[in-house]
Amino acid sequence: MLFVLFFIALGAFADPQHDDFCFSYRYVEEGLYVSLMRLYGELGGRVLPYVLIEVPAIIAQATGASLLFAYSMTMMTGVILFVIGCMIAIWRAWPRLRGLPSLFLGIAFAAAIIGASPSVSELLYWLPGVACYVPPAIICVLILGECVRALDNETDFSATATIWMAVGAFIAGLCNEFTTPWIVAILIGSAFARRMLERRMQIGCHLLIAVAALAGWTIVVTASGNGSRMSQMTNAGLFGHSLLEAFRFGLAQLGRFLRDPGVIAWLVAVGALTLAAPLPDRPDHPRARLLAPGLMILCLGCCYFEYFVHYYSTGIRLVERAQNQALILLLFGSGLSVSLLVRTYRQELEQLLSKRGMLLPLNSTALPLTLAVVMAASLLLGKTGRLVYAEASSLYPYWRETVARHKRLSTTPDSVVIVAQHRWKPTLLLIADVMVNKGCVARYFGKTDFIVVEAPSE
C-alpha cells in the first residue's frame, strides 16, 4: 500500500516536457477541434490520446491556473485512476475474493506493474506516454477478465457488461494501432473457449464488442498522418526482418519478466489466495484445464504482435512506453493462468502443503501478513524499488528547479530567454530536458527563442 501511495503522491511532481508543449501551444492557438484535425492529418489517427494530452492546457486556459499546476494535478488524478482500474479488474476477474483479499490483490497488481515497468515516468508521469498505452491496457484486461469470469461462473454477458465492453473497446481502439487486434483475439478466444466448454456462445455480444473496437481502429489506421510518419522510418516495412527481430526482442522481454521479483511475488500471491479461497459450487468441466495454457498463449501472442507491428511500422524495437501496455496484459494474463492452474491441481497442492504445514486459510492472519511481507520485499528489490532508493534525494530539488523555470518563463517579458538545464535529473520524472523541442516550449510561452545553458554548479 505504501509503495503505491508513494507513486500517487509523486504525481504532484510531474511536469510538462517537450511534446506536451507541442500539443499545448496548438490548443492555445487553434482550439481543440482544429488542433485535432491538424494532428490527425500530420501525425496519425490516435484521436483520444491527442485529446487527453491537451487536458492540462484546457484546464489551464479555463481556470487561469498555470500549466505546471494543471499538469501535475492531471497526472496525480491519472495515477489514482490507474490504481482504481487495476482494482476493478481484479475484483471482476476474481469474484470469489472479497473484502481485504480482493483489496490486497488489486493493490498488489498495481504495485507489480509499477515495480516491473521499464519506464515508470512513461507509465505514470508523462502524458504522451500514458495516454496512448495505459488506458487501452486497462480496458483490455477488464475485457479479458470479464470473459474469463463468464467462463468460470458459467454465466452470460449481461446487457450492461456487453455495453460497457463495447464502449471500452471503441475507446481502446482509438488509442493505438495494435489494441483492436488484441481485443478481437480475446473475443475469438472467449468464443472458442465457450464452445470447448459447451457454454452458450453469445455470438451477437462478441460481435458487437468486436465491431466497436474495429470502428475505433478504423479511425486510427485511416489517418493521412500515418503514411507521412512511416515514410520517415528508414527500416520500416521489412516484413521478414520485423518478424525475426520481434521474436528476439520478445524472448528477451519474457526473460526479464520472469526474473522480476515483483512479478514472482505477484504470481505467488495469486496462487496462495486462489488456494485459500472457497471452492466453486460446481465441478469444473474436464476441458477447463486447457484454459490456463490457452490464456498464456493468447497473451504471449498479443505481446508478440505488438512487438512486430511496432518494428514493422517504425524499424526499431518497441519503445518503453508501449512496453508498459504489453507488461500490463502479460502480468494480468499470467495471474489468471496461475489461478486456473491452482484450481486444476488444487487437491495435489493442498496435500503437499498440508504435509509441510504451509497451508493457510483465507481468514487467517498469517496469510495476508506473509504475502504482504513477500510483496514488499520483492518490490524493494526490484528495478523500480532500487531506482526510488537511488533517486529519492533528487526528487524535491528537481521539482524546485521546475517551478523556478516555469515561473521565469511565465513572467519574464523578454522574447529570448536564457534557460538552464536541470542539474537534478531523476529518471522517475524527467523524460527530456528543455533543449528537446525547445521551439514548442518557446511558442507556448510566447517567446521567440531559448538560449539553453549548462546547469549551474552547486
GROMACS .gro file of C-alpha atoms in nm:
model
  458
    1MET     CA    1   0.000   0.000   0.000
    2LEU     CA    2   0.277   0.247   0.093
    3PHE     CA    3   0.458   0.166  -0.231
    4VAL     CA    4   0.151   0.261  -0.438
    5LEU     CA    5   0.074   0.568  -0.222
    6PHE     CA    6   0.426   0.695  -0.283
    7PHE     CA    7   0.372   0.692  -0.659
    8ILE     CA    8   0.032   0.857  -0.626
    9ALA     CA    9   0.191   1.138  -0.424
   10LEU     CA   10   0.480   1.163  -0.670
   11GLY     CA   11   0.227   1.261  -0.936
   12ALA     CA   12   0.227   1.608  -0.778
   13PHE     CA   13   0.586   1.647  -0.905
   14ALA     CA   14   0.500   1.561  -1.267
   15ASP     CA   15   0.569   1.842  -1.514
   16PRO     CA   16   0.506   1.906  -1.886
   17GLN     CA   17   0.802   1.823  -2.110
   18HIS     CA   18   0.882   1.872  -2.483
   19ASP     CA   19   0.586   1.704  -2.666
   20ASP     CA   20   0.341   1.828  -2.401
   21PHE     CA   21   0.419   2.184  -2.505
   22CYS     CA   22   0.379   2.098  -2.874
   23PHE     CA   23   0.021   1.989  -2.805
   24SER     CA   24  -0.047   2.268  -2.558
   25TYR     CA   25   0.051   2.557  -2.785
   26ARG     CA   26  -0.166   2.410  -3.061
   27TYR     CA   27  -0.465   2.411  -2.827
   28VAL     CA   28  -0.396   2.770  -2.714
   29GLU     CA   29  -0.356   2.897  -3.072
   30GLU     CA   30  -0.609   2.681  -3.262
   31GLY     CA   31  -0.859   2.537  -3.016
   32LEU     CA   32  -0.938   2.171  -2.961
   33TYR     CA   33  -1.117   2.082  -3.285
   34VAL     CA   34  -0.875   2.250  -3.527
   35SER     CA   35  -0.570   2.116  -3.343
   36LEU     CA   36  -0.712   1.763  -3.351
   37MET     CA   37  -0.782   1.781  -3.724
   38ARG     CA   38  -0.430   1.906  -3.793
   39LEU     CA   39  -0.275   1.635  -3.576
   40TYR     CA   40  -0.490   1.373  -3.748
   41GLY     CA   41  -0.355   1.478  -4.084
   42GLU     CA   42   0.005   1.537  -3.981
   43LEU     CA   43   0.085   1.292  -3.703
   44GLY     CA   44  -0.159   1.000  -3.708
   45GLY     CA   45  -0.501   0.884  -3.601
   46ARG     CA   46  -0.468   0.840  -3.225
   47VAL     CA   47  -0.753   1.080  -3.156
   48LEU     CA   48  -0.827   1.003  -2.792
   49PRO     CA   49  -0.464   1.036  -2.675
   50TYR     CA   50  -0.442   1.373  -2.851
   51VAL     CA   51  -0.742   1.492  -2.651
   52LEU     CA   52  -0.600   1.360  -2.324
   53ILE     CA   53  -0.261   1.522  -2.385
   54GLU     CA   54  -0.432   1.860  -2.424
   55VAL     CA   55  -0.630   1.826  -2.097
   56PRO     CA   56  -0.376   2.023  -1.885
   57ALA     CA   57  -0.380   2.310  -2.137
   58ILE     CA   58  -0.761   2.301  -2.140
   59ILE     CA   59  -0.769   2.319  -1.759
   60ALA     CA   60  -0.508   2.596  -1.750
   61GLN     CA   61  -0.697   2.806  -2.006
   62ALA     CA   62  -1.034   2.753  -1.839
   63THR     CA   63  -0.922   2.821  -1.480
   64GLY     CA   64  -0.631   3.061  -1.520
   65ALA     CA   65  -0.403   2.819  -1.337
   66SER     CA   66  -0.050   2.759  -1.456
   67LEU     CA   67   0.014   2.474  -1.699
   68LEU     CA   68   0.253   2.322  -1.444
   69PHE     CA   69  -0.016   2.303  -1.174
   70ALA     CA   70  -0.278   2.173  -1.417
   71TYR     CA   71  -0.035   1.910  -1.543
   72SER     CA   72   0.068   1.780  -1.202
   73MET     CA   73  -0.295   1.756  -1.088
   74THR     CA   74  -0.388   1.577  -1.412
   75MET     CA   75  -0.111   1.322  -1.365
   76MET     CA   76  -0.188   1.263  -0.999
   77THR     CA   77  -0.550   1.200  -1.095
   78GLY     CA   78  -0.428   0.967  -1.368
   79VAL     CA   79  -0.226   0.759  -1.122
   80ILE     CA   80  -0.531   0.728  -0.895
   81LEU     CA   81  -0.748   0.618  -1.191
   82PHE     CA   82  -0.480   0.368  -1.291
   83VAL     CA   83  -0.486   0.209  -0.945
   84ILE     CA   84  -0.868   0.207  -0.940
   85GLY     CA   85  -0.872   0.042  -1.283
   86CYS     CA   86  -0.635  -0.229  -1.159
   87MET     CA   87  -0.853  -0.292  -0.855
   88ILE     CA   88  -1.172  -0.315  -1.061
   89ALA     CA   89  -1.005  -0.562  -1.298
   90ILE     CA   90  -0.907  -0.782  -1.003
   91TRP     CA   91  -1.249  -0.751  -0.840
   92ARG     CA   92  -1.425  -0.863  -1.160
   93ALA     CA   93  -1.183  -1.142  -1.255
   94TRP     CA   94  -1.159  -1.298  -0.905
   95PRO     CA   95  -1.522  -1.295  -0.782
   96ARG     CA   96  -1.452  -1.543  -0.501
   97LEU     CA   97  -1.219  -1.296  -0.333
   98ARG     CA   98  -1.397  -1.022  -0.142
   99GLY     CA   99  -1.303  -0.765   0.118
  100LEU     CA  100  -0.939  -0.740   0.221
  101PRO     CA  101  -0.808  -1.026  -0.001
  102SER     CA  102  -0.954  -0.857  -0.310
  103LEU     CA  103  -0.822  -0.518  -0.199
  104PHE     CA  104  -0.478  -0.665  -0.138
  105LEU     CA  105  -0.464  -0.840  -0.475
  106GLY     CA  106  -0.575  -0.524  -0.656
  107ILE     CA  107  -0.307  -0.313  -0.492
  108ALA     CA  108  -0.052  -0.590  -0.549
  109PHE     CA  109  -0.138  -0.590  -0.920
  110ALA     CA  110  -0.087  -0.214  -0.950
  111ALA     CA  111   0.234  -0.234  -0.746
  112ALA     CA  112   0.371  -0.521  -0.956
  113ILE     CA  113   0.310  -0.321  -1.276
  114ILE     CA  114   0.494  -0.021  -1.132
  115GLY     CA  115   0.772  -0.239  -0.995
  116ALA     CA  116   0.833  -0.419  -1.326
  117SER     CA  117   0.773  -0.122  -1.558
  118PRO     CA  118   1.060  -0.048  -1.798
  119SER     CA  119   0.981   0.323  -1.759
  120VAL     CA  120   0.780   0.445  -1.461
  121SER     CA  121   0.790   0.803  -1.589
  122GLU     CA  122   0.617   0.698  -1.913
  123LEU     CA  123   0.375   0.472  -1.725
  124LEU     CA  124   0.254   0.738  -1.481
  125TYR     CA  125   0.401   1.087  -1.522
  126TRP     CA  126   0.446   1.178  -1.890
  127LEU     CA  127   0.108   1.231  -2.052
  128PRO     CA  128   0.201   1.147  -2.416
  129GLY     CA  129   0.336   0.813  -2.293
  130VAL     CA  130   0.043   0.745  -2.061
  131ALA     CA  131  -0.240   0.847  -2.295
  132CYS     CA  132  -0.151   0.613  -2.583
  133TYR     CA  133  -0.091   0.296  -2.384
  134VAL     CA  134  -0.221   0.285  -2.026
  135PRO     CA  135  -0.598   0.339  -2.086
  136PRO     CA  136  -0.616   0.072  -2.361
  137ALA     CA  137  -0.415  -0.169  -2.145
  138ILE     CA  138  -0.656  -0.133  -1.853
  139ILE     CA  139  -0.955  -0.171  -2.086
  140CYS     CA  140  -0.803  -0.485  -2.238
  141VAL     CA  141  -0.750  -0.654  -1.903
  142LEU     CA  142  -1.103  -0.558  -1.795
  143ILE     CA  143  -1.245  -0.723  -2.108
  144LEU     CA  144  -1.019  -1.027  -2.066
  145GLY     CA  145  -1.120  -1.058  -1.702
  146GLU     CA  146  -1.488  -1.032  -1.791
  147CYS     CA  147  -1.452  -1.310  -2.049
  148VAL     CA  148  -1.277  -1.539  -1.800
  149ARG     CA  149  -1.531  -1.453  -1.528
  150ALA     CA  150  -1.821  -1.554  -1.754
  151LEU     CA  151  -1.648  -1.882  -1.840
  152ASP     CA  152  -1.565  -1.955  -1.477
  153ASN     CA  153  -1.913  -1.877  -1.344
  154GLU     CA  154  -2.090  -2.041  -1.640
  155THR     CA  155  -2.284  -1.719  -1.697
  156ASP     CA  156  -2.366  -1.500  -1.995
  157PHE     CA  157  -2.251  -1.147  -2.059
  158SER     CA  158  -2.517  -0.920  -1.913
  159ALA     CA  159  -2.656  -0.638  -2.127
  160THR     CA  160  -2.476  -0.386  -1.905
  161ALA     CA  161  -2.144  -0.569  -1.931
  162THR     CA  162  -2.179  -0.600  -2.308
  163ILE     CA  163  -2.246  -0.229  -2.348
  164TRP     CA  164  -1.953  -0.115  -2.132
  165MET     CA  165  -1.721  -0.361  -2.302
  166ALA     CA  166  -1.829  -0.230  -2.643
  167VAL     CA  167  -1.779   0.131  -2.535
  168GLY     CA  168  -1.446   0.043  -2.377
  169ALA     CA  169  -1.336  -0.145  -2.689
  170PHE     CA  170  -1.415   0.158  -2.906
  171ILE     CA  171  -1.221   0.388  -2.672
  172ALA     CA  172  -0.925   0.148  -2.660
  173GLY     CA  173  -0.931   0.118  -3.039
  174LEU     CA  174  -0.883   0.494  -3.068
  175CYS     CA  175  -0.558   0.484  -2.869
  176ASN     CA  176  -0.316   0.296  -3.095
  177GLU     CA  177  -0.289   0.057  -3.388
  178PHE     CA  178  -0.248  -0.279  -3.213
  179THR     CA  179  -0.502  -0.271  -2.930
  180THR     CA  180  -0.800  -0.362  -3.150
  181PRO     CA  181  -0.634  -0.683  -3.278
  182TRP     CA  182  -0.573  -0.768  -2.911
  183ILE     CA  183  -0.940  -0.724  -2.828
  184VAL     CA  184  -1.052  -0.921  -3.132
  185ALA     CA  185  -0.812  -1.203  -3.036
  186ILE     CA  186  -0.951  -1.203  -2.680
  187LEU     CA  187  -1.308  -1.223  -2.812
  188ILE     CA  188  -1.221  -1.505  -3.054
  189GLY     CA  189  -1.054  -1.691  -2.768
  190SER     CA  190  -1.361  -1.635  -2.550
  191ALA     CA  191  -1.595  -1.773  -2.817
  192PHE     CA  192  -1.368  -2.072  -2.879
  193ALA     CA  193  -1.346  -2.147  -2.505
  194ARG     CA  194  -1.725  -2.126  -2.472
  195ARG     CA  195  -1.765  -2.381  -2.749
  196MET     CA  196  -1.498  -2.606  -2.597
  197LEU     CA  197  -1.667  -2.592  -2.255
  198GLU     CA  198  -2.016  -2.634  -2.403
  199ARG     CA  199  -2.139  -2.293  -2.291
  200ARG     CA  200  -2.383  -2.055  -2.460
  201MET     CA  201  -2.186  -1.881  -2.737
  202GLN     CA  202  -2.343  -1.531  -2.733
  203ILE     CA  203  -2.205  -1.461  -3.079
  204GLY     CA  204  -2.405  -1.137  -3.105
  205CYS     CA  205  -2.246  -0.991  -2.791
  206HIS     CA  206  -1.897  -1.088  -2.903
  207LEU     CA  207  -1.957  -0.938  -3.249
  208LEU     CA  208  -2.091  -0.612  -3.104
  209ILE     CA  209  -1.777  -0.563  -2.893
  210ALA     CA  210  -1.551  -0.655  -3.186
  211VAL     CA  211  -1.731  -0.416  -3.423
  212ALA     CA  212  -1.697  -0.133  -3.170
  213ALA     CA  213  -1.323  -0.199  -3.141
  214LEU     CA  214  -1.286  -0.212  -3.519
  215ALA     CA  215  -1.471   0.119  -3.552
  216GLY     CA  216  -1.214   0.290  -3.330
  217TRP     CA  217  -0.928   0.111  -3.508
  218THR     CA  218  -1.055   0.228  -3.848
  219ILE     CA  219  -1.037   0.591  -3.735
  220VAL     CA  220  -0.676   0.536  -3.626
  221VAL     CA  221  -0.541   0.347  -3.927
  222THR     CA  222  -0.709   0.559  -4.198
  223ALA     CA  223  -0.550   0.884  -4.080
  224SER     CA  224  -0.347   1.052  -4.351
  225GLY     CA  225  -0.072   1.129  -4.100
  226ASN     CA  226   0.019   0.759  -4.068
  227GLY     CA  227   0.182   0.743  -4.411
  228SER     CA  228   0.396   1.052  -4.360
  229ARG     CA  229   0.514   0.927  -4.022
  230MET     CA  230   0.600   0.581  -4.154
  231SER     CA  231   0.786   0.723  -4.454
  232GLN     CA  232   1.035   0.887  -4.216
  233MET     CA  233   1.146   0.550  -4.076
  234THR     CA  234   1.436   0.403  -4.275
  235ASN     CA  235   1.395   0.038  -4.171
  236ALA     CA  236   1.015   0.031  -4.168
  237GLY     CA  237   0.815  -0.207  -4.387
  238LEU     CA  238   1.056  -0.504  -4.379
  239PHE     CA  239   0.821  -0.797  -4.307
  240GLY     CA  240   1.060  -1.089  -4.256
  241HIS     CA  241   1.315  -0.882  -4.067
  242SER     CA  242   1.041  -0.748  -3.841
  243LEU     CA  243   0.916  -1.099  -3.764
  244LEU     CA  244   1.264  -1.213  -3.658
  245GLU     CA  245   1.355  -0.903  -3.459
  246ALA     CA  246   1.019  -0.904  -3.280
  247PHE     CA  247   1.076  -1.269  -3.183
  248ARG     CA  248   1.424  -1.196  -3.047
  249PHE     CA  249   1.304  -0.895  -2.855
  250GLY     CA  250   1.004  -1.085  -2.725
  251LEU     CA  251   1.224  -1.363  -2.583
  252ALA     CA  252   1.448  -1.108  -2.410
  253GLN     CA  253   1.148  -0.929  -2.262
  254LEU     CA  254   0.992  -1.255  -2.143
  255GLY     CA  255   1.315  -1.347  -1.967
  256ARG     CA  256   1.322  -1.011  -1.786
  257PHE     CA  257   0.955  -1.052  -1.696
  258LEU     CA  258   1.002  -1.395  -1.541
  259ARG     CA  259   1.307  -1.281  -1.340
  260ASP     CA  260   1.146  -0.970  -1.193
  261PRO     CA  261   1.098  -1.007  -0.814
  262GLY     CA  262   0.767  -0.817  -0.819
  263VAL     CA  263   0.625  -1.044  -1.089
  264ILE     CA  264   0.727  -1.354  -0.896
  265ALA     CA  265   0.569  -1.218  -0.577
  266TRP     CA  266   0.250  -1.127  -0.766
  267LEU     CA  267   0.215  -1.480  -0.905
  268VAL     CA  268   0.283  -1.629  -0.559
  269ALA     CA  269   0.013  -1.405  -0.410
  270VAL     CA  270  -0.237  -1.505  -0.679
  271GLY     CA  271  -0.166  -1.873  -0.627
  272ALA     CA  272  -0.185  -1.853  -0.246
  273LEU     CA  273  -0.512  -1.658  -0.242
  274THR     CA  274  -0.668  -1.886  -0.504
  275LEU     CA  275  -0.571  -2.191  -0.299
  276ALA     CA  276  -0.717  -2.036   0.016
  277ALA     CA  277  -1.040  -1.916  -0.149
  278PRO     CA  278  -1.356  -2.130  -0.128
  279LEU     CA  279  -1.418  -2.387  -0.399
  280PRO     CA  280  -1.676  -2.313  -0.671
  281ASP     CA  281  -2.025  -2.456  -0.623
  282ARG     CA  282  -1.995  -2.679  -0.929
  283PRO     CA  283  -1.712  -2.901  -1.054
  284ASP     CA  284  -1.503  -2.770  -1.341
  285HIS     CA  285  -1.555  -2.902  -1.692
  286PRO     CA  286  -1.294  -3.169  -1.782
  287ARG     CA  287  -1.159  -2.943  -2.057
  288ALA     CA  288  -1.124  -2.644  -1.822
  289ARG     CA  289  -0.761  -2.744  -1.756
  290LEU     CA  290  -0.684  -2.622  -2.109
  291LEU     CA  291  -0.782  -2.264  -2.023
  292ALA     CA  292  -0.460  -2.180  -1.838
  293PRO     CA  293  -0.216  -2.268  -2.120
  294GLY     CA  294  -0.456  -2.125  -2.377
  295LEU     CA  295  -0.471  -1.796  -2.190
  296MET     CA  296  -0.092  -1.769  -2.172
  297ILE     CA  297  -0.059  -1.844  -2.543
  298LEU     CA  298  -0.314  -1.570  -2.613
  299CYS     CA  299  -0.132  -1.310  -2.402
  300LEU     CA  300   0.212  -1.400  -2.539
  301GLY     CA  301   0.074  -1.387  -2.891
  302CYS     CA  302  -0.072  -1.041  -2.832
  303CYS     CA  303   0.259  -0.915  -2.695
  304TYR     CA  304   0.448  -1.058  -2.992
  305PHE     CA  305   0.202  -0.893  -3.228
  306GLU     CA  306   0.268  -0.557  -3.061
  307TYR     CA  307   0.644  -0.605  -3.093
  308PHE     CA  308   0.606  -0.698  -3.461
  309VAL     CA  309   0.370  -0.414  -3.555
  310HIS     CA  310   0.595  -0.156  -3.393
  311TYR     CA  311   0.909  -0.290  -3.560
  312TYR     CA  312   0.736  -0.319  -3.898
  313SER     CA  313   0.596   0.035  -3.883
  314THR     CA  314   0.900   0.211  -3.733
  315GLY     CA  315   1.204  -0.008  -3.795
  316ILE     CA  316   1.302   0.000  -3.427
  317ARG     CA  317   1.226  -0.214  -3.123
  318LEU     CA  318   0.921  -0.141  -2.915
  319VAL     CA  319   0.964   0.179  -2.715
  320GLU     CA  320   0.939   0.161  -2.337
  321ARG     CA  321   0.607   0.345  -2.310
  322ALA     CA  322   0.448   0.083  -2.538
  323GLN     CA  323   0.620  -0.198  -2.347
  324ASN     CA  324   0.414  -0.086  -2.048
  325GLN     CA  325   0.095  -0.192  -2.226
  326ALA     CA  326   0.237  -0.535  -2.303
  327LEU     CA  327   0.352  -0.568  -1.941
  328ILE     CA  328   0.004  -0.495  -1.803
  329LEU     CA  329  -0.162  -0.756  -2.025
  330LEU     CA  330   0.104  -1.020  -1.962
  331LEU     CA  331   0.101  -0.965  -1.586
  332PHE     CA  332  -0.278  -0.990  -1.566
  333GLY     CA  333  -0.295  -1.287  -1.801
  334SER     CA  334  -0.022  -1.476  -1.616
  335GLY     CA  335  -0.207  -1.415  -1.289
  336LEU     CA  336  -0.527  -1.560  -1.435
  337SER     CA  337  -0.333  -1.858  -1.571
  338VAL     CA  338  -0.173  -1.930  -1.234
  339SER     CA  339  -0.513  -1.905  -1.068
  340LEU     CA  340  -0.663  -2.152  -1.315
  341LEU     CA  341  -0.369  -2.389  -1.272
  342VAL     CA  342  -0.405  -2.382  -0.893
  343ARG     CA  343  -0.775  -2.458  -0.935
  344THR     CA  344  -0.692  -2.752  -1.161
  345TYR     CA  345  -0.431  -2.906  -0.929
  346ARG     CA  346  -0.579  -2.787  -0.602
  347GLN     CA  347  -0.605  -3.129  -0.438
  348GLU     CA  348  -0.242  -3.216  -0.505
  349LEU     CA  349  -0.123  -2.874  -0.384
  350GLU     CA  350  -0.328  -2.896  -0.064
  351GLN     CA  351  -0.183  -3.237   0.016
  352LEU     CA  352   0.172  -3.119  -0.048
  353LEU     CA  353   0.140  -2.801   0.159
  354SER     CA  354  -0.050  -2.973   0.442
  355LYS     CA  355   0.233  -3.220   0.489
  356ARG     CA  356   0.477  -2.931   0.528
  357GLY     CA  357   0.247  -2.725   0.749
  358MET     CA  358   0.229  -2.443   0.491
  359LEU     CA  359  -0.143  -2.446   0.405
  360LEU     CA  360  -0.305  -2.126   0.534
  361PRO     CA  361  -0.681  -2.049   0.526
  362LEU     CA  362  -0.807  -1.725   0.370
  363ASN     CA  363  -0.931  -1.586   0.703
  364SER     CA  364  -0.603  -1.647   0.886
  365THR     CA  365  -0.379  -1.361   0.998
  366ALA     CA  366  -0.063  -1.535   0.884
  367LEU     CA  367  -0.161  -1.549   0.516
  368PRO     CA  368  -0.207  -1.175   0.448
  369LEU     CA  369   0.094  -1.087   0.663
  370THR     CA  370   0.315  -1.337   0.484
  371LEU     CA  371   0.202  -1.221   0.141
  372ALA     CA  372   0.242  -0.855   0.236
  373VAL     CA  373   0.599  -0.914   0.354
  374VAL     CA  374   0.685  -1.112   0.038
  375MET     CA  375   0.533  -0.846  -0.185
  376ALA     CA  376   0.702  -0.556  -0.005
  377ALA     CA  377   1.043  -0.724  -0.009
  378SER     CA  378   1.017  -0.809  -0.378
  379LEU     CA  379   0.919  -0.454  -0.472
  380LEU     CA  380   1.209  -0.307  -0.278
  381LEU     CA  381   1.449  -0.547  -0.452
  382GLY     CA  382   1.304  -0.482  -0.797
  383LYS     CA  383   1.414  -0.237  -1.064
  384THR     CA  384   1.176   0.042  -0.964
  385GLY     CA  385   1.240  -0.001  -0.593
  386ARG     CA  386   1.613   0.034  -0.645
  387LEU     CA  387   1.553   0.338  -0.867
  388VAL     CA  388   1.347   0.508  -0.596
  389TYR     CA  389   1.623   0.447  -0.343
  390ALA     CA  390   1.886   0.589  -0.580
  391GLU     CA  391   1.687   0.898  -0.686
  392ALA     CA  392   1.481   0.986  -0.379
  393SER     CA  393   1.711   1.270  -0.275
  394SER     CA  394   1.687   1.436  -0.618
  395LEU     CA  395   1.307   1.445  -0.649
  396TYR     CA  396   1.233   1.760  -0.448
  397PRO     CA  397   1.534   1.959  -0.582
  398TYR     CA  398   1.420   1.869  -0.933
  399TRP     CA  399   1.071   1.997  -0.854
  400ARG     CA  400   1.208   2.325  -0.717
  401GLU     CA  401   1.408   2.374  -1.038
  402THR     CA  402   1.096   2.301  -1.242
  403VAL     CA  403   0.882   2.552  -1.052
  404ALA     CA  404   1.151   2.822  -1.079
  405ARG     CA  405   1.192   2.761  -1.454
  406HIS     CA  406   0.817   2.770  -1.518
  407LYS     CA  407   0.780   3.092  -1.318
  408ARG     CA  408   1.063   3.255  -1.512
  409LEU     CA  409   0.918   3.157  -1.848
  410SER     CA  410   0.570   3.272  -1.746
  411THR     CA  411   0.668   3.613  -1.608
  412THR     CA  412   0.975   3.743  -1.795
  413PRO     CA  413   0.889   3.995  -2.071
  414ASP     CA  414   1.198   3.911  -2.279
  415SER     CA  415   1.138   3.746  -2.617
  416VAL     CA  416   1.462   3.549  -2.593
  417VAL     CA  417   1.518   3.380  -2.257
  418ILE     CA  418   1.823   3.208  -2.111
  419VAL     CA  419   1.719   2.874  -1.961
  420ALA     CA  420   1.946   2.647  -1.761
  421GLN     CA  421   1.932   2.271  -1.795
  422HIS     CA  422   1.823   2.068  -1.496
  423ARG     CA  423   2.101   1.993  -1.253
  424TRP     CA  424   1.890   1.724  -1.089
  425LYS     CA  425   1.772   1.460  -1.336
  426PRO     CA  426   1.566   1.182  -1.172
  427THR     CA  427   1.455   0.939  -1.442
  428LEU     CA  428   1.141   0.871  -1.237
  429LEU     CA  429   1.018   1.211  -1.359
  430LEU     CA  430   1.240   1.350  -1.632
  431ILE     CA  431   1.183   1.235  -1.990
  432ALA     CA  432   1.388   1.500  -2.171
  433ASP     CA  433   1.519   1.842  -2.075
  434VAL     CA  434   1.424   2.177  -2.224
  435MET     CA  435   1.662   2.155  -2.523
  436VAL     CA  436   1.434   1.888  -2.676
  437ASN     CA  437   1.153   2.056  -2.874
  438LYS     CA  438   1.252   2.392  -2.732
  439GLY     CA  439   1.065   2.559  -3.018
  440CYS     CA  440   0.737   2.421  -2.882
  441VAL     CA  441   0.822   2.536  -2.529
  442ALA     CA  442   0.910   2.884  -2.656
  443ARG     CA  443   0.593   2.909  -2.862
  444TYR     CA  444   0.370   2.809  -2.570
  445PHE     CA  445   0.519   3.082  -2.351
  446GLY     CA  446   0.514   3.338  -2.634
  447LYS     CA  447   0.892   3.357  -2.670
  448THR     CA  448   1.098   3.388  -2.987
  449ASP     CA  449   1.372   3.150  -2.877
  450PHE     CA  450   1.561   3.000  -2.584
  451ILE     CA  451   1.929   3.004  -2.509
  452VAL     CA  452   1.995   2.680  -2.323
  453VAL     CA  453   2.297   2.685  -2.091
  454GLU     CA  454   2.461   2.424  -1.869
  455ALA     CA  455   2.313   2.357  -1.528
  456PRO     CA  456   2.464   2.576  -1.254
  457SER     CA  457   2.715   2.413  -1.026
  458GLU     CA  458   2.640   2.373  -0.657
   0.00000   0.00000   0.00000
